[in-house]
């Protein structure tokens, strides 16, 4: 079993959407039982909250239901328990590196490293302060990234 943790700032917009998309794609491909998937936030502002309604709306539009509740990253447990931690942006990546025991830092990657239209430095922008269009754009980035991530993990 491969264990994945998607991480953003507050765990209500990007990371729950990534979690939902990845689970949806894994189920569609018949690979769901190969993965344990979760999401978390760097900060504790939204702990216990449902995903942002705009994340839920864009997920629902694509037949995905987001069922998670926001939680904050738990150090060092999350670094020990997950095989791959996927940060949405460079600040999240830096925060994870600073929280992580050194032996687990190799598990931390930027989400868009897996996006065929992204690259090593590409970020998933935070759509929180924007309108619905930003959530549609983030959905597309995350979908492409999750699709490639799943493909790569299934090949292992």
Coordinates of C-alpha atoms in Angstrom, one line a residue:
X1 CA 0.0 0.0 0.0
X2 CA 1.3 3.5 -1.0
X3 CA 0.3 6.3 1.4
X4 CA 0.0 9.8 0.0
X5 CA -0.6 13.1 1.9
X6 CA -1.6 16.2 0.0
X7 CA -0.7 19.4 1.8
X8 CA -1.7 23.1 1.4
X9 CA -2.0 26.1 3.7
X10 CA -5.3 25.5 5.4
X11 CA -6.6 22.2 4.1
X12 CA -9.8 23.5 2.7
X13 CA -9.2 24.3 -1.0
X14 CA -6.3 22.7 -2.8
X15 CA -5.3 19.6 -0.8
X16 CA -8.9 18.3 -0.3
X17 CA -9.5 18.7 -4.0
X18 CA -6.3 16.8 -4.8
X19 CA -7.3 14.1 -2.4
X20 CA -10.7 13.7 -4.0
X21 CA -9.4 13.8 -7.5
X22 CA -6.7 11.2 -6.8
X23 CA -9.2 8.8 -5.0
X24 CA -11.6 9.3 -7.9
X25 CA -9.0 8.4 -10.5
X26 CA -7.7 5.5 -8.5
X27 CA -11.2 4.1 -8.2
X28 CA -11.9 4.5 -11.9
X29 CA -8.7 2.6 -12.8
X30 CA -9.4 -0.2 -10.3
X31 CA -6.4 0.7 -8.2
X32 CA -8.2 2.2 -5.2
X33 CA -7.1 -0.6 -2.8
X34 CA -3.4 0.2 -3.5
X35 CA -3.5 3.6 -1.9
X36 CA -4.2 5.3 1.4
X37 CA -4.8 9.0 0.8
X38 CA -5.2 12.0 3.1
X39 CA -4.8 15.7 3.1
X40 CA -3.6 18.2 5.7
X41 CA -2.8 21.9 6.2
X42 CA 0.3 23.7 7.4
X43 CA -1.9 25.9 9.6
X44 CA -4.6 25.2 12.1
X45 CA -7.2 27.9 11.1
X46 CA -9.7 25.5 9.6
X47 CA -9.2 22.3 11.6
X48 CA -12.5 20.3 11.6
X49 CA -14.1 22.3 8.8
X50 CA -15.4 20.9 5.5
X51 CA -13.7 21.8 2.3
X52 CA -14.4 25.3 0.9
X53 CA -17.8 25.4 -0.8
X54 CA -16.1 26.4 -4.1
X55 CA -13.8 23.3 -4.0
X56 CA -16.8 21.2 -3.3
X57 CA -18.7 22.8 -6.2
X58 CA -15.9 22.2 -8.7
X59 CA -15.5 18.7 -7.5
X60 CA -19.2 18.0 -7.7
X61 CA -19.3 19.4 -11.2
X62 CA -16.8 16.6 -12.2
X63 CA -18.6 13.8 -10.3
X64 CA -16.4 13.9 -7.2
X65 CA -17.5 14.2 -3.6
X66 CA -15.1 15.6 -1.1
X67 CA -15.6 13.9 2.3
X68 CA -12.6 15.0 4.3
X69 CA -12.4 17.4 7.2
X70 CA -9.5 19.9 7.5
X71 CA -6.6 18.9 9.8
X72 CA -3.2 20.2 10.5
X73 CA 0.0 18.3 9.6
X74 CA 1.2 16.2 12.5
X75 CA 4.9 16.1 13.0
X76 CA 6.7 13.7 13.0
X77 CA 3.8 11.2 12.6
X78 CA 2.8 12.3 9.1
X79 CA 6.3 12.2 7.9
X80 CA 6.8 8.7 9.2
X81 CA 3.4 7.3 8.1
X82 CA 3.2 8.6 4.5
X83 CA 5.4 7.6 1.6
X84 CA 4.9 10.8 -0.3
X85 CA 3.9 14.3 0.8
X86 CA 2.8 16.5 -2.0
X87 CA 2.9 20.3 -1.4
X88 CA 0.8 22.6 -3.4
X89 CA 3.2 25.5 -3.5
X90 CA 6.8 26.4 -2.7
X91 CA 5.9 27.9 0.6
X92 CA 4.1 24.7 1.7
X93 CA 7.2 22.8 0.5
X94 CA 9.5 24.9 2.6
X95 CA 7.2 24.6 5.6
X96 CA 7.2 20.8 5.2
X97 CA 10.9 20.6 4.9
X98 CA 11.3 22.7 8.1
X99 CA 8.9 20.5 10.0
X100 CA 10.2 17.2 8.7
X101 CA 12.9 15.1 10.3
X102 CA 15.8 15.0 7.9
X103 CA 15.4 11.3 7.1
X104 CA 12.0 12.0 5.6
X105 CA 12.7 15.1 3.5
X106 CA 13.1 13.1 0.4
X107 CA 9.4 12.2 0.5
X108 CA 8.4 15.8 0.0
X109 CA 7.6 17.0 -3.5
X110 CA 5.7 19.8 -5.2
X111 CA 2.4 18.6 -6.6
X112 CA 3.0 20.0 -10.1
X113 CA 6.2 18.1 -10.6
X114 CA 3.7 15.5 -11.9
X115 CA 1.8 17.9 -14.1
X116 CA 2.8 17.5 -17.8
X117 CA 2.2 21.3 -18.1
X118 CA 3.9 22.1 -14.8
X119 CA 7.5 21.3 -14.0
X120 CA 9.9 21.3 -11.0
X121 CA 9.1 24.8 -9.9
X122 CA 5.4 25.1 -10.9
X123 CA 2.9 25.7 -8.1
X124 CA -0.8 25.1 -7.6
X125 CA -2.0 28.7 -6.8
X126 CA -4.2 29.3 -3.8
X127 CA -7.7 30.2 -5.2
X128 CA -9.1 31.1 -1.8
X129 CA -9.3 34.9 -2.4
X130 CA -10.4 34.7 -6.0
X131 CA -13.6 33.7 -7.7
X132 CA -14.9 30.4 -9.1
X133 CA -12.7 30.6 -12.2
X134 CA -9.6 30.1 -10.0
X135 CA -11.1 26.9 -8.6
X136 CA -11.7 25.6 -12.1
X137 CA -8.1 26.3 -13.1
X138 CA -6.8 24.6 -9.9
X139 CA -9.0 21.6 -10.7
X140 CA -7.4 21.2 -14.1
X141 CA -3.9 21.5 -12.7
X142 CA -4.6 18.9 -10.0
X143 CA -6.4 16.6 -12.4
X144 CA -3.4 16.5 -14.7
X145 CA -1.0 16.1 -11.8
X146 CA -3.0 13.3 -10.1
X147 CA -3.4 11.5 -13.4
X148 CA 0.3 11.4 -14.0
X149 CA 1.1 10.7 -10.3
X150 CA -1.3 7.7 -10.4
X151 CA 0.3 6.5 -13.7
X152 CA 3.8 6.7 -12.2
X153 CA 2.8 4.9 -8.9
X154 CA 1.0 2.1 -10.7
X155 CA 4.1 1.4 -12.8
X156 CA 6.2 0.9 -9.6

